Amino acid sequence: SFSFDFDRRRGTCPQGQTSSTWNPCRQHTTDVIVATWTKSTCGPCPVRDLCTKGQQRHITLRDRALHEATITARAEQTTDEWKRRYAARSGIEGTIRQTTHVTGIRTARYRGLPKTSLEHNIAAAAINMIRLDAYWTGKPLDRTRATHLTRLDLTHAA
Ligand code: SF4
């Protein structure tokens, strides 16, 4: 919920406070901009605990072109058209996860392209058979993922 004005070189937080500094710098070989709000602004802020663990808020931004591309992409992700296209991807992501998990195909067992290619083809055939078997026998294709907390089964006894 922060907004950034690259022309005026300042950010505005959800409480309507503007950043005090706007420092272009380099972090880990990447050009970034660090916007900072002062301690005197953040100190008395009623929502500071929701915003920062420190005494003041710092936000690191990428350069303008990357920042604006990210904003545009995030806005696009809320559209029905984007969700419709992503639905196809989420299906294939499940297949890829199952393939890497079952066959260990992320790491090649052999050296050389012919052997690696053969290994991939055998893995693909194996996954096809597993999925056909699941289809014919009505088995779920894969376990439904559960969070670590859910796996602890901390349900209260009534
Ligand atoms: S803690 Fe600081 S940056 Fe965060 S909302 Fe409050 S005034 Fe704004």
mmCIF file with all atom_site columns, C-alpha atoms and ligand atoms in Angstrom:
data_model
loop_
_atom_site.group_PDB
_atom_site.id
_atom_site.type_symbol
_atom_site.label_atom_id
_atom_site.label_alt_id
_atom_site.label_comp_id
_atom_site.label_asym_id
_atom_site.label_entity_id
_atom_site.label_seq_id
_atom_site.pdbx_PDB_ins_code
_atom_site.Cartn_x
_atom_site.Cartn_y
_atom_site.Cartn_z
_atom_site.occupancy
_atom_site.B_iso_or_equiv
_atom_site.pdbx_formal_charge
_atom_site.auth_seq_id
_atom_site.auth_comp_id
_atom_site.auth_asym_id
_atom_site.auth_atom_id
_atom_site.pdbx_PDB_model_num
ATOM   1   C  CA  . SER A 1 1   ? 0.000   0.000   0.000   1.00 0.00 ? 1   SER A CA  1
ATOM   2   C  CA  . PHE A 1 2   ? 2.996   2.304   -0.344  1.00 0.00 ? 2   PHE A CA  1
ATOM   3   C  CA  . SER A 1 3   ? 3.218   4.531   -3.400  1.00 0.00 ? 3   SER A CA  1
ATOM   4   C  CA  . PHE A 1 4   ? 6.324   5.986   -4.981  1.00 0.00 ? 4   PHE A CA  1
ATOM   5   C  CA  . ASP A 1 5   ? 6.821   9.109   -7.044  1.00 0.00 ? 5   ASP A CA  1
ATOM   6   C  CA  . PHE A 1 6   ? 10.048  8.703   -9.013  1.00 0.00 ? 6   PHE A CA  1
ATOM   7   C  CA  . ASP A 1 7   ? 9.861   12.241  -10.420 1.00 0.00 ? 7   ASP A CA  1
ATOM   8   C  CA  . ARG A 1 8   ? 9.694   13.843  -6.982  1.00 0.00 ? 8   ARG A CA  1
ATOM   9   C  CA  . ARG A 1 9   ? 11.908  11.104  -5.522  1.00 0.00 ? 9   ARG A CA  1
ATOM   10  C  CA  . ARG A 1 10  ? 9.716   10.225  -2.570  1.00 0.00 ? 10  ARG A CA  1
ATOM   11  C  CA  . GLY A 1 11  ? 7.460   7.522   -1.218  1.00 0.00 ? 11  GLY A CA  1
ATOM   12  C  CA  . THR A 1 12  ? 4.166   7.803   0.600   1.00 0.00 ? 12  THR A CA  1
ATOM   13  C  CA  . CYS A 1 13  ? 3.200   5.269   3.237   1.00 0.00 ? 13  CYS A CA  1
ATOM   14  C  CA  . PRO A 1 14  ? -0.319  4.013   4.041   1.00 0.00 ? 14  PRO A CA  1
ATOM   15  C  CA  . GLN A 1 15  ? -0.517  6.626   6.806   1.00 0.00 ? 15  GLN A CA  1
ATOM   16  C  CA  . GLY A 1 16  ? 0.082   9.388   4.266   1.00 0.00 ? 16  GLY A CA  1
ATOM   17  C  CA  . GLN A 1 17  ? 3.604   10.166  5.510   1.00 0.00 ? 17  GLN A CA  1
ATOM   18  C  CA  . THR A 1 18  ? 6.268   10.934  2.925   1.00 0.00 ? 18  THR A CA  1
ATOM   19  C  CA  . SER A 1 19  ? 9.768   9.485   3.008   1.00 0.00 ? 19  SER A CA  1
ATOM   20  C  CA  . SER A 1 20  ? 12.569  11.705  4.233   1.00 0.00 ? 20  SER A CA  1
ATOM   21  C  CA  . THR A 1 21  ? 15.321  10.281  2.013   1.00 0.00 ? 21  THR A CA  1
ATOM   22  C  CA  . TRP A 1 22  ? 15.555  8.704   -1.439  1.00 0.00 ? 22  TRP A CA  1
ATOM   23  C  CA  . ASN A 1 23  ? 18.965  7.152   -1.934  1.00 0.00 ? 23  ASN A CA  1
ATOM   24  C  CA  . PRO A 1 24  ? 19.997  5.479   -5.193  1.00 0.00 ? 24  PRO A CA  1
ATOM   25  C  CA  . CYS A 1 25  ? 22.714  2.945   -4.332  1.00 0.00 ? 25  CYS A CA  1
ATOM   26  C  CA  . ARG A 1 26  ? 24.115  -0.456  -5.231  1.00 0.00 ? 26  ARG A CA  1
ATOM   27  C  CA  . GLN A 1 27  ? 23.325  -3.613  -3.233  1.00 0.00 ? 27  GLN A CA  1
ATOM   28  C  CA  . HIS A 1 28  ? 24.873  -6.965  -4.158  1.00 0.00 ? 28  HIS A CA  1
ATOM   29  C  CA  . THR A 1 29  ? 25.686  -5.768  -7.696  1.00 0.00 ? 29  THR A CA  1
ATOM   30  C  CA  . THR A 1 30  ? 22.141  -4.477  -8.207  1.00 0.00 ? 30  THR A CA  1
ATOM   31  C  CA  . ASP A 1 31  ? 21.122  -0.838  -8.591  1.00 0.00 ? 31  ASP A CA  1
ATOM   32  C  CA  . VAL A 1 32  ? 18.410  0.005   -6.087  1.00 0.00 ? 32  VAL A CA  1
ATOM   33  C  CA  . ILE A 1 33  ? 16.777  2.972   -4.389  1.00 0.00 ? 33  ILE A CA  1
ATOM   34  C  CA  . VAL A 1 34  ? 16.296  3.026   -0.627  1.00 0.00 ? 34  VAL A CA  1
ATOM   35  C  CA  . ALA A 1 35  ? 13.460  5.211   0.652   1.00 0.00 ? 35  ALA A CA  1
ATOM   36  C  CA  . THR A 1 36  ? 13.469  5.917   4.386   1.00 0.00 ? 36  THR A CA  1
ATOM   37  C  CA  . TRP A 1 37  ? 10.960  7.399   6.794   1.00 0.00 ? 37  TRP A CA  1
ATOM   38  C  CA  . THR A 1 38  ? 12.330  9.184   9.857   1.00 0.00 ? 38  THR A CA  1
ATOM   39  C  CA  . LYS A 1 39  ? 12.238  7.886   13.435  1.00 0.00 ? 39  LYS A CA  1
ATOM   40  C  CA  . SER A 1 40  ? 10.219  10.931  14.440  1.00 0.00 ? 40  SER A CA  1
ATOM   41  C  CA  . THR A 1 41  ? 7.600   10.025  11.807  1.00 0.00 ? 41  THR A CA  1
ATOM   42  C  CA  . CYS A 1 42  ? 7.428   6.295   12.519  1.00 0.00 ? 42  CYS A CA  1
ATOM   43  C  CA  . GLY A 1 43  ? 7.937   6.479   16.286  1.00 0.00 ? 43  GLY A CA  1
ATOM   44  C  CA  . PRO A 1 44  ? 4.476   7.777   17.204  1.00 0.00 ? 44  PRO A CA  1
ATOM   45  C  CA  . CYS A 1 45  ? 2.748   5.988   14.287  1.00 0.00 ? 45  CYS A CA  1
ATOM   46  C  CA  . PRO A 1 46  ? -0.268  3.962   15.562  1.00 0.00 ? 46  PRO A CA  1
ATOM   47  C  CA  . VAL A 1 47  ? 0.367   1.125   13.063  1.00 0.00 ? 47  VAL A CA  1
ATOM   48  C  CA  . ARG A 1 48  ? 4.147   0.934   13.395  1.00 0.00 ? 48  ARG A CA  1
ATOM   49  C  CA  . ASP A 1 49  ? 4.033   -2.646  14.719  1.00 0.00 ? 49  ASP A CA  1
ATOM   50  C  CA  . LEU A 1 50  ? 2.271   -3.699  11.506  1.00 0.00 ? 50  LEU A CA  1
ATOM   51  C  CA  . CYS A 1 51  ? 4.763   -1.832  9.345   1.00 0.00 ? 51  CYS A CA  1
ATOM   52  C  CA  . THR A 1 52  ? 8.249   -2.386  10.725  1.00 0.00 ? 52  THR A CA  1
ATOM   53  C  CA  . LYS A 1 53  ? 10.157  -4.163  13.453  1.00 0.00 ? 53  LYS A CA  1
ATOM   54  C  CA  . GLY A 1 54  ? 12.654  -1.307  13.603  1.00 0.00 ? 54  GLY A CA  1
ATOM   55  C  CA  . GLN A 1 55  ? 12.305  2.259   14.752  1.00 0.00 ? 55  GLN A CA  1
ATOM   56  C  CA  . GLN A 1 56  ? 11.782  3.538   11.239  1.00 0.00 ? 56  GLN A CA  1
ATOM   57  C  CA  . ARG A 1 57  ? 10.744  2.134   7.876   1.00 0.00 ? 57  ARG A CA  1
ATOM   58  C  CA  . HIS A 1 58  ? 13.144  1.550   4.975   1.00 0.00 ? 58  HIS A CA  1
ATOM   59  C  CA  . ILE A 1 59  ? 11.953  0.278   1.610   1.00 0.00 ? 59  ILE A CA  1
ATOM   60  C  CA  . THR A 1 60  ? 14.254  -0.934  -1.140  1.00 0.00 ? 60  THR A CA  1
ATOM   61  C  CA  . LEU A 1 61  ? 13.026  -0.412  -4.699  1.00 0.00 ? 61  LEU A CA  1
ATOM   62  C  CA  . ARG A 1 62  ? 14.410  -1.506  -8.030  1.00 0.00 ? 62  ARG A CA  1
ATOM   63  C  CA  . ASP A 1 63  ? 14.980  1.122   -10.692 1.00 0.00 ? 63  ASP A CA  1
ATOM   64  C  CA  . ARG A 1 64  ? 12.013  2.924   -12.200 1.00 0.00 ? 64  ARG A CA  1
ATOM   65  C  CA  . ALA A 1 65  ? 11.541  0.686   -15.251 1.00 0.00 ? 65  ALA A CA  1
ATOM   66  C  CA  . LEU A 1 66  ? 11.577  -2.512  -13.181 1.00 0.00 ? 66  LEU A CA  1
ATOM   67  C  CA  . HIS A 1 67  ? 9.365   -1.031  -10.488 1.00 0.00 ? 67  HIS A CA  1
ATOM   68  C  CA  . GLU A 1 68  ? 6.761   0.090   -13.016 1.00 0.00 ? 68  GLU A CA  1
ATOM   69  C  CA  . ALA A 1 69  ? 6.896   -3.272  -14.817 1.00 0.00 ? 69  ALA A CA  1
ATOM   70  C  CA  . THR A 1 70  ? 6.239   -5.016  -11.487 1.00 0.00 ? 70  THR A CA  1
ATOM   71  C  CA  . ILE A 1 71  ? 3.269   -2.746  -10.718 1.00 0.00 ? 71  ILE A CA  1
ATOM   72  C  CA  . THR A 1 72  ? 1.838   -3.379  -14.194 1.00 0.00 ? 72  THR A CA  1
ATOM   73  C  CA  . ALA A 1 73  ? 2.310   -7.154  -13.850 1.00 0.00 ? 73  ALA A CA  1
ATOM   74  C  CA  . ARG A 1 74  ? 0.663   -7.207  -10.419 1.00 0.00 ? 74  ARG A CA  1
ATOM   75  C  CA  . ALA A 1 75  ? -2.314  -5.249  -11.722 1.00 0.00 ? 75  ALA A CA  1
ATOM   76  C  CA  . GLU A 1 76  ? -2.622  -7.640  -14.652 1.00 0.00 ? 76  GLU A CA  1
ATOM   77  C  CA  . GLN A 1 77  ? -2.705  -10.604 -12.251 1.00 0.00 ? 77  GLN A CA  1
ATOM   78  C  CA  . THR A 1 78  ? -6.042  -9.432  -10.867 1.00 0.00 ? 78  THR A CA  1
ATOM   79  C  CA  . THR A 1 79  ? -7.799  -9.658  -14.246 1.00 0.00 ? 79  THR A CA  1
ATOM   80  C  CA  . ASP A 1 80  ? -9.994  -12.588 -15.267 1.00 0.00 ? 80  ASP A CA  1
ATOM   81  C  CA  . GLU A 1 81  ? -8.024  -12.973 -18.516 1.00 0.00 ? 81  GLU A CA  1
ATOM   82  C  CA  . TRP A 1 82  ? -4.739  -13.412 -16.611 1.00 0.00 ? 82  TRP A CA  1
ATOM   83  C  CA  . LYS A 1 83  ? -6.332  -15.896 -14.186 1.00 0.00 ? 83  LYS A CA  1
ATOM   84  C  CA  . ARG A 1 84  ? -7.732  -17.886 -17.121 1.00 0.00 ? 84  ARG A CA  1
ATOM   85  C  CA  . ARG A 1 85  ? -4.282  -18.128 -18.729 1.00 0.00 ? 85  ARG A CA  1
ATOM   86  C  CA  . TYR A 1 86  ? -2.614  -18.951 -15.413 1.00 0.00 ? 86  TYR A CA  1
ATOM   87  C  CA  . ALA A 1 87  ? -5.064  -21.812 -14.786 1.00 0.00 ? 87  ALA A CA  1
ATOM   88  C  CA  . ALA A 1 88  ? -3.347  -23.745 -17.597 1.00 0.00 ? 88  ALA A CA  1
ATOM   89  C  CA  . ARG A 1 89  ? 0.028   -23.115 -16.017 1.00 0.00 ? 89  ARG A CA  1
ATOM   90  C  CA  . SER A 1 90  ? -1.051  -24.229 -12.549 1.00 0.00 ? 90  SER A CA  1
ATOM   91  C  CA  . GLY A 1 91  ? -2.090  -27.552 -14.113 1.00 0.00 ? 91  GLY A CA  1
ATOM   92  C  CA  . ILE A 1 92  ? 1.295   -28.149 -15.701 1.00 0.00 ? 92  ILE A CA  1
ATOM   93  C  CA  . GLU A 1 93  ? 3.102   -27.000 -12.550 1.00 0.00 ? 93  GLU A CA  1
ATOM   94  C  CA  . GLY A 1 94  ? 1.516   -29.954 -10.742 1.00 0.00 ? 94  GLY A CA  1
ATOM   95  C  CA  . THR A 1 95  ? 2.745   -32.316 -13.462 1.00 0.00 ? 95  THR A CA  1
ATOM   96  C  CA  . ILE A 1 96  ? 6.261   -30.888 -13.307 1.00 0.00 ? 96  ILE A CA  1
ATOM   97  C  CA  . ARG A 1 97  ? 6.340   -31.179 -9.511  1.00 0.00 ? 97  ARG A CA  1
ATOM   98  C  CA  . GLN A 1 98  ? 5.173   -34.781 -9.686  1.00 0.00 ? 98  GLN A CA  1
ATOM   99  C  CA  . THR A 1 99  ? 7.738   -35.605 -12.368 1.00 0.00 ? 99  THR A CA  1
ATOM   100 C  CA  . THR A 1 100 ? 10.683  -34.118 -10.505 1.00 0.00 ? 100 THR A CA  1
ATOM   101 C  CA  . HIS A 1 101 ? 9.558   -35.631 -7.206  1.00 0.00 ? 101 HIS A CA  1
ATOM   102 C  CA  . VAL A 1 102 ? 8.919   -39.155 -8.513  1.00 0.00 ? 102 VAL A CA  1
ATOM   103 C  CA  . THR A 1 103 ? 11.759  -39.505 -11.017 1.00 0.00 ? 103 THR A CA  1
ATOM   104 C  CA  . GLY A 1 104 ? 14.453  -37.268 -9.528  1.00 0.00 ? 104 GLY A CA  1
ATOM   105 C  CA  . ILE A 1 105 ? 14.916  -35.802 -12.984 1.00 0.00 ? 105 ILE A CA  1
ATOM   106 C  CA  . ARG A 1 106 ? 16.313  -32.497 -11.750 1.00 0.00 ? 106 ARG A CA  1
ATOM   107 C  CA  . THR A 1 107 ? 19.709  -34.170 -11.547 1.00 0.00 ? 107 THR A CA  1
ATOM   108 C  CA  . ALA A 1 108 ? 21.086  -36.127 -14.487 1.00 0.00 ? 108 ALA A CA  1
ATOM   109 C  CA  . ARG A 1 109 ? 22.401  -39.548 -13.479 1.00 0.00 ? 109 ARG A CA  1
ATOM   110 C  CA  . TYR A 1 110 ? 24.636  -39.897 -16.525 1.00 0.00 ? 110 TYR A CA  1
ATOM   111 C  CA  . ARG A 1 111 ? 27.059  -37.772 -18.500 1.00 0.00 ? 111 ARG A CA  1
ATOM   112 C  CA  . GLY A 1 112 ? 26.441  -36.893 -22.111 1.00 0.00 ? 112 GLY A CA  1
ATOM   113 C  CA  . LEU A 1 113 ? 23.424  -35.703 -24.029 1.00 0.00 ? 113 LEU A CA  1
ATOM   114 C  CA  . PRO A 1 114 ? 22.334  -39.074 -25.503 1.00 0.00 ? 114 PRO A CA  1
ATOM   115 C  CA  . LYS A 1 115 ? 22.132  -40.749 -22.070 1.00 0.00 ? 115 LYS A CA  1
ATOM   116 C  CA  . THR A 1 116 ? 20.497  -37.728 -20.447 1.00 0.00 ? 116 THR A CA  1
ATOM   117 C  CA  . SER A 1 117 ? 17.970  -37.532 -23.266 1.00 0.00 ? 117 SER A CA  1
ATOM   118 C  CA  . LEU A 1 118 ? 17.194  -41.233 -22.870 1.00 0.00 ? 118 LEU A CA  1
ATOM   119 C  CA  . GLU A 1 119 ? 16.767  -40.731 -19.119 1.00 0.00 ? 119 GLU A CA  1
ATOM   120 C  CA  . HIS A 1 120 ? 14.287  -37.896 -19.769 1.00 0.00 ? 120 HIS A CA  1
ATOM   121 C  CA  . ASN A 1 121 ? 12.287  -39.991 -22.209 1.00 0.00 ? 121 ASN A CA  1
ATOM   122 C  CA  . ILE A 1 122 ? 12.102  -42.912 -19.774 1.00 0.00 ? 122 ILE A CA  1
ATOM   123 C  CA  . ALA A 1 123 ? 11.008  -40.533 -16.987 1.00 0.00 ? 123 ALA A CA  1
ATOM   124 C  CA  . ALA A 1 124 ? 8.307   -39.061 -19.249 1.00 0.00 ? 124 ALA A CA  1
ATOM   125 C  CA  . ALA A 1 125 ? 7.048   -42.545 -20.159 1.00 0.00 ? 125 ALA A CA  1
ATOM   126 C  CA  . ALA A 1 126 ? 7.004   -43.543 -16.477 1.00 0.00 ? 126 ALA A CA  1
ATOM   127 C  CA  . ILE A 1 127 ? 5.029   -40.459 -15.501 1.00 0.00 ? 127 ILE A CA  1
ATOM   128 C  CA  . ASN A 1 128 ? 2.557   -41.058 -18.331 1.00 0.00 ? 128 ASN A CA  1
ATOM   129 C  CA  . MET A 1 129 ? 1.970   -44.612 -17.036 1.00 0.00 ? 129 MET A CA  1
ATOM   130 C  CA  . ILE A 1 130 ? 1.597   -43.401 -13.439 1.00 0.00 ? 130 ILE A CA  1
ATOM   131 C  CA  . ARG A 1 131 ? -0.923  -40.783 -14.508 1.00 0.00 ? 131 ARG A CA  1
ATOM   132 C  CA  . LEU A 1 132 ? -2.852  -43.191 -16.732 1.00 0.00 ? 132 LEU A CA  1
ATOM   133 C  CA  . ASP A 1 133 ? -3.032  -45.661 -13.849 1.00 0.00 ? 133 ASP A CA  1
ATOM   134 C  CA  . ALA A 1 134 ? -4.278  -42.886 -11.557 1.00 0.00 ? 134 ALA A CA  1
ATOM   135 C  CA  . TYR A 1 135 ? -6.895  -41.913 -14.158 1.00 0.00 ? 135 TYR A CA  1
ATOM   136 C  CA  . TRP A 1 136 ? -8.145  -45.460 -14.671 1.00 0.00 ? 136 TRP A CA  1
ATOM   137 C  CA  . THR A 1 137 ? -8.225  -46.367 -10.984 1.00 0.00 ? 137 THR A CA  1
ATOM   138 C  CA  . GLY A 1 138 ? -9.582  -43.026 -9.770  1.00 0.00 ? 138 GLY A CA  1
ATOM   139 C  CA  . LYS A 1 139 ? -6.555  -42.342 -7.556  1.00 0.00 ? 139 LYS A CA  1
ATOM   140 C  CA  . PRO A 1 140 ? -5.610  -38.722 -6.838  1.00 0.00 ? 140 PRO A CA  1
ATOM   141 C  CA  . LEU A 1 141 ? -2.594  -37.751 -8.951  1.00 0.00 ? 141 LEU A CA  1
ATOM   142 C  CA  . ASP A 1 142 ? -0.617  -36.593 -5.963  1.00 0.00 ? 142 ASP A CA  1
ATOM   143 C  CA  . ARG A 1 143 ? -0.870  -35.887 -2.293  1.00 0.00 ? 143 ARG A CA  1
ATOM   144 C  CA  . THR A 1 144 ? -2.597  -32.655 -1.402  1.00 0.00 ? 144 THR A CA  1
ATOM   145 C  CA  . ARG A 1 145 ? 0.013   -30.416 0.105   1.00 0.00 ? 145 ARG A CA  1
ATOM   146 C  CA  . ALA A 1 146 ? -0.410  -29.487 3.747   1.00 0.00 ? 146 ALA A CA  1
ATOM   147 C  CA  . THR A 1 147 ? 1.400   -26.860 5.773   1.00 0.00 ? 147 THR A CA  1
ATOM   148 C  CA  . HIS A 1 148 ? 3.851   -27.907 8.496   1.00 0.00 ? 148 HIS A CA  1
ATOM   149 C  CA  . LEU A 1 149 ? 1.364   -26.626 11.059  1.00 0.00 ? 149 LEU A CA  1
ATOM   150 C  CA  . THR A 1 150 ? -1.474  -28.703 9.600   1.00 0.00 ? 150 THR A CA  1
ATOM   151 C  CA  . ARG A 1 151 ? 0.734   -31.797 9.650   1.00 0.00 ? 151 ARG A CA  1
ATOM   152 C  CA  . LEU A 1 152 ? 1.246   -31.349 13.377  1.00 0.00 ? 152 LEU A CA  1
ATOM   153 C  CA  . ASP A 1 153 ? -2.517  -31.934 13.745  1.00 0.00 ? 153 ASP A CA  1
ATOM   154 C  CA  . LEU A 1 154 ? -2.995  -29.511 16.588  1.00 0.00 ? 154 LEU A CA  1
ATOM   155 C  CA  . THR A 1 155 ? -6.785  -29.833 16.580  1.00 0.00 ? 155 THR A CA  1
ATOM   156 C  CA  . HIS A 1 156 ? -8.334  -29.407 19.998  1.00 0.00 ? 156 HIS A CA  1
ATOM   157 C  CA  . ALA A 1 157 ? -10.235 -32.295 21.495  1.00 0.00 ? 157 ALA A CA  1
ATOM   158 C  CA  . ALA A 1 158 ? -13.832 -31.223 22.029  1.00 0.00 ? 158 ALA A CA  1
HETATM 159 S  S1  . SF4 B 2 .   ? 5.559   3.106   10.595  1.00 0.00 ? 1   SF4 B S1  1
HETATM 160 FE FE1 . SF4 B 2 .   ? 6.239   4.869   9.423   1.00 0.00 ? 1   SF4 B FE1 1
HETATM 161 S  S2  . SF4 B 2 .   ? 6.212   4.233   7.272   1.00 0.00 ? 1   SF4 B S2  1
HETATM 162 FE FE2 . SF4 B 2 .   ? 5.006   2.738   8.450   1.00 0.00 ? 1   SF4 B FE2 1
HETATM 163 S  S3  . SF4 B 2 .   ? 2.904   3.452   8.276   1.00 0.00 ? 1   SF4 B S3  1
HETATM 164 FE FE3 . SF4 B 2 .   ? 3.723   4.336   10.159  1.00 0.00 ? 1   SF4 B FE3 1
HETATM 165 S  S4  . SF4 B 2 .   ? 4.543   6.344   9.564   1.00 0.00 ? 1   SF4 B S4  1
HETATM 166 FE FE4 . SF4 B 2 .   ? 4.215   5.152   7.697   1.00 0.00 ? 1   SF4 B FE4 1
#
